[in-house]
Amino acid sequence: MKYYLIISIIFCQNIFSQPFDKKKSLKDYSDKTIITSQVRSEGNKAILRGTESKKNREFVLSNYNGIQMSVYPAWDFGFWPKNKPKTIEEFEYNVEGLSELVNWGKENDMYMIHHCLFFPNKYFPNWFWESSYNSNELDQILNSYIEKVLVANKNGEKIDVLNVINE
């Protein structure tokens, strides 16, 4: 299994003017450029569940050739436990939301970027910031978290890019 760390890479391409056809979608003009949309499995920007999910799926499929899956540790069907586990060994991470998005992206031949494994501050559950883990415990928590995200559903083999840390 290959892992890549990508930090702040910006791709630029020369853009030449061309006639605009209202019947074409954004991805019709993309050529080799990957155009992604941020998606979630539920909540705002949902493509799998929710009142707007069918419309959102259709829009994503007609306009983009990639998806940027946003599943945050504490939000939107997030990974981390809602309540603090009694021991580090009892940490269980929920990867269903991400795995569903990965499978949907794979079924629809999408380029997939996972956004994002780690964020500072508000993206983790409140109990995490109120805890006093030592550095060894934090390493164990973060290693088990990364492993679960990558191994579950073979996500590490299916996702094209992992945004590891943001801001």
PDB file of C-alpha atoms in Angstrom:
ATOM      1  CA  MET A   1       0.000   0.000   0.000  1.00  0.00           C
ATOM      2  CA  LYS A   2       1.441   3.414  -0.984  1.00  0.00           C
ATOM      3  CA  TYR A   3       0.954   6.508   1.113  1.00  0.00           C
ATOM      4  CA  TYR A   4       1.716  10.007  -0.032  1.00  0.00           C
ATOM      5  CA  LEU A   5       1.894  13.187   1.970  1.00  0.00           C
ATOM      6  CA  ILE A   6       0.785  16.166  -0.058  1.00  0.00           C
ATOM      7  CA  ILE A   7       1.083  19.615   1.431  1.00  0.00           C
ATOM      8  CA  SER A   8      -0.220  22.732  -0.323  1.00  0.00           C
ATOM      9  CA  ILE A   9       0.293  21.827  -3.943  1.00  0.00           C
ATOM     10  CA  ILE A  10      -1.362  24.070  -6.469  1.00  0.00           C
ATOM     11  CA  PHE A  11      -1.732  22.930 -10.057  1.00  0.00           C
ATOM     12  CA  CYS A  12      -1.874  25.617 -12.711  1.00  0.00           C
ATOM     13  CA  GLN A  13      -2.748  25.164 -16.332  1.00  0.00           C
ATOM     14  CA  ASN A  14      -2.709  27.655 -19.181  1.00  0.00           C
ATOM     15  CA  ILE A  15      -6.270  28.490 -20.028  1.00  0.00           C
ATOM     16  CA  PHE A  16      -7.157  29.619 -23.508  1.00  0.00           C
ATOM     17  CA  SER A  17     -10.412  31.255 -24.402  1.00  0.00           C
ATOM     18  CA  GLN A  18     -12.879  29.052 -26.198  1.00  0.00           C
ATOM     19  CA  PRO A  19     -16.474  29.357 -27.252  1.00  0.00           C
ATOM     20  CA  PHE A  20     -18.971  28.715 -24.467  1.00  0.00           C
ATOM     21  CA  ASP A  21     -21.783  26.238 -25.072  1.00  0.00           C
ATOM     22  CA  LYS A  22     -24.602  26.356 -22.482  1.00  0.00           C
ATOM     23  CA  LYS A  23     -25.419  22.715 -23.213  1.00  0.00           C
ATOM     24  CA  LYS A  24     -22.013  21.566 -21.977  1.00  0.00           C
ATOM     25  CA  SER A  25     -21.083  21.077 -18.339  1.00  0.00           C
ATOM     26  CA  LEU A  26     -18.013  22.226 -16.505  1.00  0.00           C
ATOM     27  CA  LYS A  27     -16.335  18.844 -16.833  1.00  0.00           C
ATOM     28  CA  ASP A  28     -16.854  18.939 -20.621  1.00  0.00           C
ATOM     29  CA  TYR A  29     -14.278  21.730 -20.645  1.00  0.00           C
ATOM     30  CA  SER A  30     -11.890  20.102 -18.184  1.00  0.00           C
ATOM     31  CA  ASP A  31      -9.713  18.026 -20.556  1.00  0.00           C
ATOM     32  CA  LYS A  32      -7.117  16.497 -18.197  1.00  0.00           C
ATOM     33  CA  THR A  33      -7.838  18.897 -15.355  1.00  0.00           C
ATOM     34  CA  ILE A  34      -9.477  17.297 -12.340  1.00  0.00           C
ATOM     35  CA  ILE A  35     -12.449  19.298 -11.137  1.00  0.00           C
ATOM     36  CA  THR A  36     -13.719  18.308  -7.720  1.00  0.00           C
ATOM     37  CA  SER A  37     -16.618  19.227  -5.533  1.00  0.00           C
ATOM     38  CA  GLN A  38     -16.743  18.965  -1.768  1.00  0.00           C
ATOM     39  CA  VAL A  39     -19.252  16.276  -0.787  1.00  0.00           C
ATOM     40  CA  ARG A  40     -20.600  14.763   2.401  1.00  0.00           C
ATOM     41  CA  SER A  41     -22.620  11.654   3.062  1.00  0.00           C
ATOM     42  CA  GLU A  42     -25.244  13.505   5.098  1.00  0.00           C
ATOM     43  CA  GLY A  43     -25.998  17.020   6.208  1.00  0.00           C
ATOM     44  CA  ASN A  44     -25.078  20.034   4.080  1.00  0.00           C
ATOM     45  CA  LYS A  45     -23.728  19.100   0.624  1.00  0.00           C
ATOM     46  CA  ALA A  46     -25.001  15.533   1.053  1.00  0.00           C
ATOM     47  CA  ILE A  47     -24.912  13.235  -1.940  1.00  0.00           C
ATOM     48  CA  LEU A  48     -25.972  10.007  -0.259  1.00  0.00           C
ATOM     49  CA  ARG A  49     -28.742  10.962   2.186  1.00  0.00           C
ATOM     50  CA  GLY A  50     -30.964  13.941   2.817  1.00  0.00           C
ATOM     51  CA  THR A  51     -33.642  15.983   1.124  1.00  0.00           C
ATOM     52  CA  GLU A  52     -31.293  17.410  -1.518  1.00  0.00           C
ATOM     53  CA  SER A  53     -29.085  14.341  -2.053  1.00  0.00           C
ATOM     54  CA  LYS A  54     -30.566  13.223  -5.396  1.00  0.00           C
ATOM     55  CA  LYS A  55     -30.244  16.720  -6.857  1.00  0.00           C
ATOM     56  CA  ASN A  56     -26.724  17.044  -5.414  1.00  0.00           C
ATOM     57  CA  ARG A  57     -25.631  13.678  -6.860  1.00  0.00           C
ATOM     58  CA  GLU A  58     -26.925  14.596 -10.298  1.00  0.00           C
ATOM     59  CA  PHE A  59     -25.181  17.961 -10.172  1.00  0.00           C
ATOM     60  CA  VAL A  60     -21.861  16.423  -9.070  1.00  0.00           C
ATOM     61  CA  LEU A  61     -22.018  13.687 -11.712  1.00  0.00           C
ATOM     62  CA  SER A  62     -22.796  16.109 -14.535  1.00  0.00           C
ATOM     63  CA  ASN A  63     -20.246  18.780 -13.599  1.00  0.00           C
ATOM     64  CA  TYR A  64     -17.267  17.148 -11.879  1.00  0.00           C
ATOM     65  CA  ASN A  65     -14.817  14.330 -12.507  1.00  0.00           C
ATOM     66  CA  GLY A  66     -13.718  14.170  -8.883  1.00  0.00           C
ATOM     67  CA  ILE A  67     -14.982  14.533  -5.358  1.00  0.00           C
ATOM     68  CA  GLN A  68     -13.436  15.946  -2.220  1.00  0.00           C
ATOM     69  CA  MET A  69     -14.946  13.894   0.573  1.00  0.00           C
ATOM     70  CA  SER A  70     -15.350  15.864   3.779  1.00  0.00           C
ATOM     71  CA  VAL A  71     -15.763  13.695   6.826  1.00  0.00           C
ATOM     72  CA  TYR A  72     -14.475  15.513   9.871  1.00  0.00           C
ATOM     73  CA  PRO A  73     -13.493  13.851  13.146  1.00  0.00           C
ATOM     74  CA  ALA A  74     -16.373  15.375  15.131  1.00  0.00           C
ATOM     75  CA  TRP A  75     -18.911  16.529  12.514  1.00  0.00           C
ATOM     76  CA  ASP A  76     -21.207  15.120   9.860  1.00  0.00           C
ATOM     77  CA  PHE A  77     -21.192  11.405  10.564  1.00  0.00           C
ATOM     78  CA  GLY A  78     -17.663  11.933  11.914  1.00  0.00           C
ATOM     79  CA  PHE A  79     -14.961   9.457  12.798  1.00  0.00           C
ATOM     80  CA  TRP A  80     -14.342  10.080  16.467  1.00  0.00           C
ATOM     81  CA  PRO A  81     -16.393   8.776  19.397  1.00  0.00           C
ATOM     82  CA  LYS A  82     -19.044  11.225  20.602  1.00  0.00           C
ATOM     83  CA  ASN A  83     -18.063  10.560  24.208  1.00  0.00           C
ATOM     84  CA  LYS A  84     -14.597  10.070  25.633  1.00  0.00           C
ATOM     85  CA  PRO A  85     -13.681   6.359  25.771  1.00  0.00           C
ATOM     86  CA  LYS A  86     -12.653   5.073  29.194  1.00  0.00           C
ATOM     87  CA  THR A  87      -9.343   3.791  27.842  1.00  0.00           C
ATOM     88  CA  ILE A  88      -7.313   4.377  24.703  1.00  0.00           C
ATOM     89  CA  GLU A  89      -7.855   0.751  23.716  1.00  0.00           C
ATOM     90  CA  GLU A  90     -11.623   1.406  23.634  1.00  0.00           C
ATOM     91  CA  PHE A  91     -11.398   4.083  20.935  1.00  0.00           C
ATOM     92  CA  GLU A  92     -13.655   3.157  18.041  1.00  0.00           C
ATOM     93  CA  TYR A  93     -13.688   5.249  14.903  1.00  0.00           C
ATOM     94  CA  ASN A  94     -16.713   5.456  12.643  1.00  0.00           C
ATOM     95  CA  VAL A  95     -15.606   5.244   9.010  1.00  0.00           C
ATOM     96  CA  GLU A  96     -18.986   4.338   7.490  1.00  0.00           C
ATOM     97  CA  GLY A  97     -19.637   7.836   6.109  1.00  0.00           C
ATOM     98  CA  LEU A  98     -16.237   8.003   4.424  1.00  0.00           C
ATOM     99  CA  SER A  99     -16.459   4.432   3.128  1.00  0.00           C
ATOM    100  CA  GLU A 100     -19.879   5.117   1.580  1.00  0.00           C
ATOM    101  CA  LEU A 101     -18.526   8.180  -0.205  1.00  0.00           C
ATOM    102  CA  VAL A 102     -15.448   6.275  -1.372  1.00  0.00           C
ATOM    103  CA  ASN A 103     -17.595   3.465  -2.777  1.00  0.00           C
ATOM    104  CA  TRP A 104     -19.916   5.952  -4.492  1.00  0.00           C
ATOM    105  CA  GLY A 105     -16.917   7.752  -5.986  1.00  0.00           C
ATOM    106  CA  LYS A 106     -15.401   4.482  -7.183  1.00  0.00           C
ATOM    107  CA  GLU A 107     -18.712   3.365  -8.745  1.00  0.00           C
ATOM    108  CA  ASN A 108     -18.877   6.668 -10.616  1.00  0.00           C
ATOM    109  CA  ASP A 109     -15.227   6.735 -11.730  1.00  0.00           C
ATOM    110  CA  MET A 110     -14.407   9.837  -9.689  1.00  0.00           C
ATOM    111  CA  TYR A 111     -10.963  11.082  -8.738  1.00  0.00           C
ATOM    112  CA  MET A 112     -11.092  11.117  -4.929  1.00  0.00           C
ATOM    113  CA  ILE A 113      -9.502  13.424  -2.406  1.00  0.00           C
ATOM    114  CA  HIS A 114     -10.152  12.870   1.291  1.00  0.00           C
ATOM    115  CA  HIS A 115     -10.417  16.163   3.142  1.00  0.00           C
ATOM    116  CA  CYS A 116      -9.049  15.976   5.850  1.00  0.00           C
ATOM    117  CA  LEU A 117      -7.575  13.678   8.516  1.00  0.00           C
ATOM    118  CA  PHE A 118      -6.466  16.353  10.980  1.00  0.00           C
ATOM    119  CA  PHE A 119      -7.532  19.880  11.744  1.00  0.00           C
ATOM    120  CA  PRO A 120      -6.676  22.092  14.644  1.00  0.00           C
ATOM    121  CA  ASN A 121      -9.294  23.201  17.151  1.00  0.00           C
ATOM    122  CA  LYS A 122     -13.012  22.815  16.480  1.00  0.00           C
ATOM    123  CA  TYR A 123     -12.995  19.758  14.233  1.00  0.00           C
ATOM    124  CA  PHE A 124     -12.329  17.331  17.082  1.00  0.00           C
ATOM    125  CA  PRO A 125     -14.863  16.491  19.791  1.00  0.00           C
ATOM    126  CA  ASN A 126     -14.861  18.801  22.811  1.00  0.00           C
ATOM    127  CA  TRP A 127     -13.857  15.986  25.150  1.00  0.00           C
ATOM    128  CA  PHE A 128     -10.597  15.542  23.224  1.00  0.00           C
ATOM    129  CA  TRP A 129      -9.444  19.081  24.047  1.00  0.00           C
ATOM    130  CA  GLU A 130     -10.404  18.666  27.669  1.00  0.00           C
ATOM    131  CA  SER A 131      -8.301  15.512  28.018  1.00  0.00           C
ATOM    132  CA  SER A 132      -4.749  15.252  29.274  1.00  0.00           C
ATOM    133  CA  TYR A 133      -3.215  12.575  27.074  1.00  0.00           C
ATOM    134  CA  ASN A 134       0.552  12.247  27.158  1.00  0.00           C
ATOM    135  CA  SER A 135       2.571  12.155  23.924  1.00  0.00           C
ATOM    136  CA  ASN A 136       2.684   8.328  23.796  1.00  0.00           C
ATOM    137  CA  GLU A 137      -1.092   8.120  24.218  1.00  0.00           C
ATOM    138  CA  LEU A 138      -1.638  10.754  21.516  1.00  0.00           C
ATOM    139  CA  ASP A 139       0.638   8.809  19.158  1.00  0.00           C
ATOM    140  CA  GLN A 140      -1.348   5.644  19.845  1.00  0.00           C
ATOM    141  CA  ILE A 141      -4.688   7.427  19.281  1.00  0.00           C
ATOM    142  CA  LEU A 142      -3.587   9.091  16.057  1.00  0.00           C
ATOM    143  CA  ASN A 143      -1.908   5.969  14.680  1.00  0.00           C
ATOM    144  CA  SER A 144      -4.992   3.841  15.329  1.00  0.00           C
ATOM    145  CA  TYR A 145      -7.178   6.544  13.762  1.00  0.00           C
ATOM    146  CA  ILE A 146      -5.073   6.741  10.575  1.00  0.00           C
ATOM    147  CA  GLU A 147      -4.925   2.960  10.318  1.00  0.00           C
ATOM    148  CA  LYS A 148      -8.697   2.598  10.704  1.00  0.00           C
ATOM    149  CA  VAL A 149      -9.416   5.243   8.040  1.00  0.00           C
ATOM    150  CA  LEU A 150      -7.016   3.663   5.534  1.00  0.00           C
ATOM    151  CA  VAL A 151      -7.690  -0.027   6.185  1.00  0.00           C
ATOM    152  CA  ALA A 152     -11.491   0.047   6.480  1.00  0.00           C
ATOM    153  CA  ASN A 153     -13.150  -0.639   3.119  1.00  0.00           C
ATOM    154  CA  LYS A 154      -9.611  -0.581   1.635  1.00  0.00           C
ATOM    155  CA  ASN A 155      -9.978   3.215   1.573  1.00  0.00           C
ATOM    156  CA  GLY A 156      -6.201   3.669   1.450  1.00  0.00           C
ATOM    157  CA  GLU A 157      -6.128   1.813  -1.874  1.00  0.00           C
ATOM    158  CA  LYS A 158      -9.174   3.573  -3.336  1.00  0.00           C
ATOM    159  CA  ILE A 159      -8.588   7.208  -2.380  1.00  0.00           C
ATOM    160  CA  ASP A 160      -6.309   9.075  -4.773  1.00  0.00           C
ATOM    161  CA  VAL A 161      -5.157  11.837  -2.396  1.00  0.00           C
ATOM    162  CA  LEU A 162      -5.298  12.248   1.371  1.00  0.00           C
ATOM    163  CA  ASN A 163      -5.184  15.778   2.712  1.00  0.00           C
ATOM    164  CA  VAL A 164      -3.465  14.905   5.978  1.00  0.00           C
ATOM    165  CA  ILE A 165      -3.544  18.199   7.865  1.00  0.00           C
ATOM    166  CA  ASN A 166      -5.229  21.507   7.163  1.00  0.00           C
ATOM    167  CA  GLU A 167      -4.775  25.030   8.449  1.00  0.00           C
TER     168      GLU A 167
END
